[in-house]
């Protein structure tokens, strides 16, 4: 694909860290530039700005020929510190080297406009609306600082935003919410936490990848080369050597386990391009079309593919066709080998192709709203797995295998480096500027593709420095982590890095997501949080969830998956392995179901809960799991009690599919899944001796093993008979599900289930009654996805606090849109969870077992 004319601003502006004396904004430009950030009081008309409160200046850092980034910060004196709960506006003045300075108004970012849609076929051909980033034309973007009163604090959070994920994209609901405030300060979000998977690097649509590859080449100034996963060859990161749809085998050969990696990002430029596409609709490339002339395509599918080609731009690249001779046959996925496994994989790729394009179009139309959201709310980001690859450091074995492979190490380096630039840097700019380890990593990333580089591998010395700093080199550990803390007047937020500081106790078993040392660093035991304030913890992986899915369903599903795989013939497994590159053709059950949640490593989990119990009131925000939910947990031990309220918001755009989705969306089932096993109680002892329970002759072997394994963790359902405890637990915790308890009339109209009319005349005909019943049934089907418990629709959360006679409450409103909405219907708070954050001691236990 030919180079496109890049706008001056590629990403941003994104409001990042905001503190009383510092305001930081992230921006990426296509040219080297100096940037001035000007801060103003209140809502500001860009054509009549008041006197600046303060200014900050920065020069961009070069990460590629056309990718120059800056986090520019305004520093204020103590006497001029920002007021809590107050609105401030800002402008940028960007001066390209040798060019004319341009403000946000000059850059046309403060006007509503449109850009062309895709192709000639509706609805994709309709123009894409681009919103003025200030919520009104010619109005500067603004933000509201955290208030002094906890009851006025509003926190937004979301996770898991895949461009071709199922369901309506949900981050736009937060933008719609702000737009609906019409400039009011009350209720305005003060902080936005994106808790992981801001991009999907492994699961990329084949229609999108060629454009990202081409944009990536343009951004860094040449075609990257990477080591082949086997042998000494190198591979060009382009659409001929590593074509879209054919990359599954190359990633698996390096030890990665995702089976959704057919169009995995590989090059540093591709990762940067994906961030551009996620946050700027004007940079969206021409989507590819699938080869309609390839052999073996059924007639009806061939017609659909040809119609798509006819309705696409003439320069649309063609994918999923027979690769050319440049593509190494021993490296790429052999979709045209003629085996049954290859035929199945090619058929699936073609079948999914057109549907993915529809989903991509929906996503692109959300991007302008997301850009506006990020420009107006202080935004904090933490990585999970998909920013790099699905199984990033999942187990000790995967970590060792992928980092030992030159291709694997390169892919990890590129993904994490892009995360540093586009996410981590703005979370804590001062640390990246002052801490030596952070500075060394940052400088090395900037030097990988220096001025004068026109293609090939990255510069050797800085690439090696990045590897060492990130713990990717043999025998090294990361010199830093990505956790950070942000304080508000009435709360403290600690954001956990659960990806790079893990504790592995076996090669293939699930890890503790934080080692003891990492826990001490990220959640200090002695925290000076003032009495009455709330600790907010951001954990990409939820700390608590429904027992039926975490403790029961996950293990059963993984075991069943592995057993089913073993039933296949050896020849079938070998054929699939040739296509996917994965041992036996598929990932293991634990890899497929991502068995890396906190509870999968009981010792690490209980260690975390004990540490959190140092604070009487804790609110945890998490994502990752593709459902929204809420749970409350009380922890009692060591003379103290703590209340933890867990609020999950996921996915922003990656809904459940097909039969599974339909089952999960049933009102009764989704609420029931959340409450199975609730309330749940756990009793814990640090040591196994003296023995906790005697007389175990009738108990199953697993129970006896639990009693001999430290820490000893017990609950009633582990036993067949009740038993007296020989000694009191060292600690205990109790968890319960939180559901929406609003009366029907207080829920959004789309979330209300119809009730029979009570004013029918006594002689109403049967037809009339049948008609009313049919109407109720139809309306109930429309609200079947908006249960009061778990929310399986795409969602984004707004978290607020309220202090009453019984103490502090926290509330989470999950904004979603039902599957078949009415025309022009917008997302609404279908589910509202409310829970006290005041500690409630767990009753003392003297017995354990059924009926206790």
GROMACS .gro file of C-alpha atoms in nm, residues 272-536:
model
  265
  272UNK     CA    1   0.237   0.177   1.711
  273UNK     CA    2  -0.005   0.171   1.417
  274UNK     CA    3  -0.261  -0.022   1.621
  275UNK     CA    4  -0.257   0.246   1.892
  276UNK     CA    5  -0.312   0.507   1.621
  277UNK     CA    6  -0.611   0.315   1.485
  278UNK     CA    7  -0.754   0.265   1.835
  279UNK     CA    8  -0.751   0.637   1.912
  280UNK     CA    9  -0.774   0.826   1.581
  281UNK     CA   10  -1.040   0.745   1.319
  282UNK     CA   11  -0.863   0.960   1.059
  283UNK     CA   12  -0.572   0.715   1.050
  284UNK     CA   13  -0.783   0.413   0.966
  285UNK     CA   14  -0.639   0.232   0.666
  286UNK     CA   15  -0.822   0.093   0.366
  287UNK     CA   16  -0.956  -0.243   0.479
  288UNK     CA   17  -0.850  -0.549   0.284
  289UNK     CA   18  -1.076  -0.776   0.081
  290UNK     CA   19  -1.053  -1.155   0.081
  291UNK     CA   20  -0.940  -1.329  -0.237
  292UNK     CA   21  -1.259  -1.439  -0.413
  293UNK     CA   22  -1.070  -1.637  -0.676
  294UNK     CA   23  -0.888  -1.878  -0.448
  295UNK     CA   24  -0.965  -2.248  -0.502
  296UNK     CA   25  -1.218  -2.432  -0.291
  297UNK     CA   26  -1.453  -2.142  -0.214
  298UNK     CA   27  -1.823  -2.243  -0.216
  299UNK     CA   28  -2.032  -2.057  -0.471
  300UNK     CA   29  -2.235  -1.856  -0.220
  301UNK     CA   30  -1.925  -1.756  -0.027
  302UNK     CA   31  -1.743  -1.664  -0.349
  303UNK     CA   32  -2.032  -1.435  -0.442
  304UNK     CA   33  -2.024  -1.262  -0.104
  305UNK     CA   34  -1.648  -1.209  -0.125
  306UNK     CA   35  -1.673  -1.076  -0.481
  307UNK     CA   36  -1.952  -0.835  -0.383
  308UNK     CA   37  -1.734  -0.709  -0.099
  309UNK     CA   38  -1.447  -0.655  -0.341
  310UNK     CA   39  -1.673  -0.469  -0.585
  311UNK     CA   40  -1.790  -0.240  -0.305
  312UNK     CA   41  -1.439  -0.165  -0.174
  313UNK     CA   42  -1.186   0.095  -0.284
  314UNK     CA   43  -0.978  -0.004  -0.583
  315UNK     CA   44  -0.658   0.006  -0.377
  316UNK     CA   45  -0.787  -0.236  -0.113
  317UNK     CA   46  -0.526  -0.508  -0.057
  318UNK     CA   47  -0.626  -0.870  -0.114
  319UNK     CA   48  -0.574  -1.126   0.162
  320UNK     CA   49  -0.633  -1.496   0.230
  321UNK     CA   50  -0.514  -1.588  -0.116
  322UNK     CA   51  -0.232  -1.822  -0.211
  323UNK     CA   52   0.087  -1.659  -0.071
  324UNK     CA   53   0.359  -1.558  -0.314
  325UNK     CA   54   0.707  -1.709  -0.328
  326UNK     CA   55   0.840  -1.444  -0.087
  327UNK     CA   56   0.649  -1.603   0.201
  328UNK     CA   57   0.863  -1.882   0.352
  329UNK     CA   58   0.667  -2.205   0.330
  330UNK     CA   59   0.828  -2.348   0.642
  331UNK     CA   60   0.730  -2.046   0.853
  332UNK     CA   61   0.382  -1.930   0.757
  333UNK     CA   62   0.060  -2.122   0.817
  334UNK     CA   63   0.006  -2.374   0.533
  335UNK     CA   64  -0.357  -2.288   0.460
  336UNK     CA   65  -0.324  -2.425   0.107
  337UNK     CA   66  -0.156  -2.758   0.189
  338UNK     CA   67  -0.470  -2.953   0.106
  339UNK     CA   68  -0.497  -3.125   0.444
  340UNK     CA   69  -0.834  -3.139   0.617
  341UNK     CA   70  -0.700  -2.920   0.899
  342UNK     CA   71  -0.576  -2.658   0.652
  343UNK     CA   72  -0.904  -2.663   0.461
  344UNK     CA   73  -1.097  -2.614   0.784
  345UNK     CA   74  -0.874  -2.324   0.892
  346UNK     CA   75  -0.904  -2.153   0.554
  347UNK     CA   76  -1.281  -2.200   0.549
  348UNK     CA   77  -1.311  -2.051   0.898
  349UNK     CA   78  -1.092  -1.755   0.802
  350UNK     CA   79  -1.305  -1.676   0.498
  351UNK     CA   80  -1.628  -1.726   0.691
  352UNK     CA   81  -1.524  -1.485   0.965
  353UNK     CA   82  -1.379  -1.227   0.728
  354UNK     CA   83  -1.689  -1.035   0.621
  355UNK     CA   84  -1.844  -1.034   0.968
  356UNK     CA   85  -1.519  -0.894   1.108
  357UNK     CA   86  -1.533  -0.609   0.856
  358UNK     CA   87  -1.881  -0.513   0.978
  359UNK     CA   88  -1.754  -0.508   1.335
  360UNK     CA   89  -1.449  -0.303   1.234
  361UNK     CA   90  -1.676  -0.043   1.079
  362UNK     CA   91  -1.873  -0.012   1.404
  363UNK     CA   92  -1.547   0.027   1.594
  364UNK     CA   93  -1.413   0.298   1.366
  365UNK     CA   94  -1.731   0.499   1.420
  366UNK     CA   95  -1.676   0.482   1.796
  367UNK     CA   96  -1.314   0.599   1.779
  368UNK     CA   97  -1.391   0.976   1.753
  369UNK     CA   98  -1.598   0.953   2.070
  370UNK     CA   99  -1.315   0.771   2.246
  371UNK     CA  100  -1.067   1.034   2.131
  372UNK     CA  101  -1.292   1.304   2.277
  373UNK     CA  102  -1.333   1.108   2.602
  374UNK     CA  103  -0.956   1.072   2.647
  375UNK     CA  104  -0.907   1.442   2.576
  376UNK     CA  105  -1.142   1.543   2.858
  377UNK     CA  106  -1.091   1.300   3.147
  378UNK     CA  107  -0.756   1.232   3.322
  379UNK     CA  108  -0.677   0.885   3.190
  380UNK     CA  109  -0.464   0.617   3.355
  381UNK     CA  110  -0.376   0.292   3.180
  382UNK     CA  111  -0.233  -0.043   3.281
  383UNK     CA  112  -0.151  -0.334   3.054
  384UNK     CA  113  -0.289  -0.682   3.067
  385UNK     CA  114  -0.194  -0.952   2.817
  386UNK     CA  115  -0.337  -0.857   2.477
  387UNK     CA  116  -0.132  -0.537   2.450
  388UNK     CA  117   0.159  -0.773   2.381
  389UNK     CA  118   0.025  -1.125   2.324
  390UNK     CA  119  -0.240  -1.348   2.478
  391UNK     CA  120  -0.017  -1.554   2.707
  392UNK     CA  121   0.243  -1.292   2.794
  393UNK     CA  122   0.437  -1.443   3.088
  394UNK     CA  123   0.140  -1.671   3.171
  395UNK     CA  124   0.361  -1.947   3.315
  396UNK     CA  125   0.729  -1.993   3.390
  397UNK     CA  126   0.757  -2.235   3.099
  398UNK     CA  127   0.599  -1.998   2.848
  399UNK     CA  128   0.814  -1.712   2.973
  400UNK     CA  129   1.134  -1.916   2.944
  401UNK     CA  130   1.048  -2.054   2.598
  402UNK     CA  131   0.941  -1.727   2.439
  403UNK     CA  132   1.225  -1.517   2.580
  404UNK     CA  133   1.483  -1.778   2.474
  405UNK     CA  134   1.358  -1.766   2.115
  406UNK     CA  135   1.495  -1.468   1.914
  407UNK     CA  136   1.162  -1.416   1.737
  408UNK     CA  137   0.969  -1.446   2.063
  409UNK     CA  138   1.199  -1.201   2.238
  410UNK     CA  139   1.164  -0.953   1.951
  411UNK     CA  140   0.784  -0.972   1.954
  412UNK     CA  141   0.774  -0.920   2.331
  413UNK     CA  142   1.017  -0.630   2.307
  414UNK     CA  143   0.814  -0.456   2.038
  415UNK     CA  144   0.483  -0.495   2.221
  416UNK     CA  145   0.609  -0.384   2.561
  417UNK     CA  146   0.806  -0.095   2.410
  418UNK     CA  147   0.492   0.034   2.236
  419UNK     CA  148   0.303  -0.001   2.565
  420UNK     CA  149   0.569   0.207   2.742
  421UNK     CA  150   0.541   0.487   2.488
  422UNK     CA  151   0.164   0.495   2.443
  423UNK     CA  152   0.047   0.402   2.793
  424UNK     CA  153   0.296   0.373   3.079
  425UNK     CA  154   0.488   0.695   3.016
  426UNK     CA  155   0.191   0.921   3.085
  427UNK     CA  156   0.084   0.736   3.400
  428UNK     CA  157   0.378   0.876   3.593
  429UNK     CA  158   0.587   1.117   3.380
  430UNK     CA  159   0.806   1.223   3.670
  431UNK     CA  160   0.925   0.868   3.732
  432UNK     CA  161   1.010   0.820   3.365
  433UNK     CA  162   1.204   1.146   3.371
  434UNK     CA  163   1.392   1.100   3.700
  435UNK     CA  164   1.436   0.730   3.786
  436UNK     CA  165   1.750   0.596   3.621
  437UNK     CA  166   1.610   0.253   3.531
  438UNK     CA  167   1.306   0.410   3.368
  439UNK     CA  168   1.521   0.664   3.185
  440UNK     CA  169   1.753   0.394   3.052
  441UNK     CA  170   1.461   0.193   2.914
  442UNK     CA  171   1.294   0.498   2.764
  443UNK     CA  172   1.612   0.618   2.592
  444UNK     CA  173   1.683   0.271   2.455
  445UNK     CA  174   1.333   0.242   2.304
  446UNK     CA  175   1.380   0.579   2.137
  447UNK     CA  176   1.715   0.466   1.992
  448UNK     CA  177   1.595   0.137   1.838
  449UNK     CA  178   1.499   0.300   1.506
  450UNK     CA  179   1.722   0.608   1.491
  451UNK     CA  180   1.747   0.882   1.235
  452UNK     CA  181   1.895   0.737   0.921
  453UNK     CA  182   1.744   0.392   0.974
  454UNK     CA  183   1.562   0.287   0.657
  455UNK     CA  184   1.492  -0.080   0.719
  456UNK     CA  185   1.623  -0.400   0.872
  457UNK     CA  186   1.657  -0.497   1.238
  458UNK     CA  187   1.656  -0.238   1.516
  459UNK     CA  188   1.985  -0.096   1.636
  460UNK     CA  189   2.157  -0.376   1.827
  461UNK     CA  190   2.280  -0.198   2.141
  462UNK     CA  191   1.953  -0.024   2.234
  463UNK     CA  192   1.752  -0.338   2.152
  464UNK     CA  193   1.972  -0.538   2.389
  465UNK     CA  194   1.932  -0.268   2.654
  466UNK     CA  195   1.554  -0.290   2.623
  467UNK     CA  196   1.570  -0.669   2.657
  468UNK     CA  197   1.779  -0.646   2.973
  469UNK     CA  198   1.563  -0.373   3.125
  470UNK     CA  199   1.247  -0.575   3.066
  471UNK     CA  200   1.389  -0.908   3.181
  472UNK     CA  201   1.375  -1.058   2.832
  473UNK     CA  202   1.741  -1.157   2.820
  474UNK     CA  203   1.852  -1.493   2.957
  475UNK     CA  204   1.898  -1.486   3.332
  476UNK     CA  205   1.770  -1.129   3.379
  477UNK     CA  206   1.478  -0.987   3.571
  478UNK     CA  207   1.296  -0.667   3.485
  479UNK     CA  208   1.460  -0.362   3.637
  480UNK     CA  209   1.124  -0.189   3.684
  481UNK     CA  210   0.752  -0.248   3.693
  482UNK     CA  211   0.456  -0.053   3.565
  483UNK     CA  212   0.267  -0.002   3.891
  484UNK     CA  213   0.193   0.349   4.014
  485UNK     CA  214  -0.001   0.545   4.272
  486UNK     CA  215  -0.224   0.848   4.230
  487UNK     CA  216  -0.366   1.042   4.526
  488UNK     CA  217  -0.686   1.240   4.547
  489UNK     CA  218  -0.814   1.458   4.831
  490UNK     CA  219  -1.043   1.181   4.957
  491UNK     CA  220  -0.898   0.859   4.815
  492UNK     CA  221  -0.578   0.688   4.706
  493UNK     CA  222  -0.542   0.472   4.395
  494UNK     CA  223  -0.281   0.200   4.368
  495UNK     CA  224  -0.252   0.050   4.019
  496UNK     CA  225  -0.102  -0.299   4.017
  497UNK     CA  226   0.130  -0.446   3.756
  498UNK     CA  227   0.025  -0.812   3.766
  499UNK     CA  228   0.209  -0.908   3.448
  500UNK     CA  229   0.583  -0.851   3.503
  501UNK     CA  230   0.628  -0.921   3.876
  502UNK     CA  231   0.488  -1.272   3.909
  503UNK     CA  232   0.596  -1.558   4.132
  504UNK     CA  233   0.629  -1.894   3.958
  505UNK     CA  234   0.624  -2.207   4.173
  506UNK     CA  235   0.626  -2.455   3.885
  507UNK     CA  236   0.698  -2.453   3.512
  508UNK     CA  237   0.341  -2.501   3.396
  509UNK     CA  238   0.122  -2.417   3.694
  510UNK     CA  239  -0.058  -2.086   3.744
  511UNK     CA  240   0.156  -1.814   3.900
  512UNK     CA  241   0.100  -1.581   4.191
  513UNK     CA  242   0.030  -1.257   4.008
  514UNK     CA  243   0.252  -1.065   4.253
  515UNK     CA  244   0.563  -1.201   4.420
  516UNK     CA  245   0.609  -1.117   4.792
  517UNK     CA  246   0.860  -0.848   4.698
  518UNK     CA  247   0.628  -0.701   4.436
  519UNK     CA  248   0.343  -0.697   4.687
  520UNK     CA  249   0.558  -0.500   4.932
  521UNK     CA  250   0.641  -0.250   4.660
  522UNK     CA  251   0.299  -0.211   4.502
  523UNK     CA  252   0.084  -0.240   4.818
  524UNK     CA  253   0.294  -0.128   5.115
  525UNK     CA  254   0.177  -0.263   5.447
  526UNK     CA  255   0.227   0.068   5.623
  527UNK     CA  256   0.021   0.310   5.421
  528UNK     CA  257  -0.045   0.661   5.550
  529UNK     CA  258  -0.397   0.679   5.411
  530UNK     CA  259  -0.593   0.912   5.641
  531UNK     CA  260  -0.879   0.770   5.846
  532UNK     CA  261  -1.210   0.775   5.660
  533UNK     CA  262  -1.054   0.768   5.313
  534UNK     CA  263  -1.095   0.482   5.067
  535UNK     CA  264  -0.816   0.282   4.905
  536UNK     CA  265  -0.893   0.208   4.539
   0.00000   0.00000   0.00000
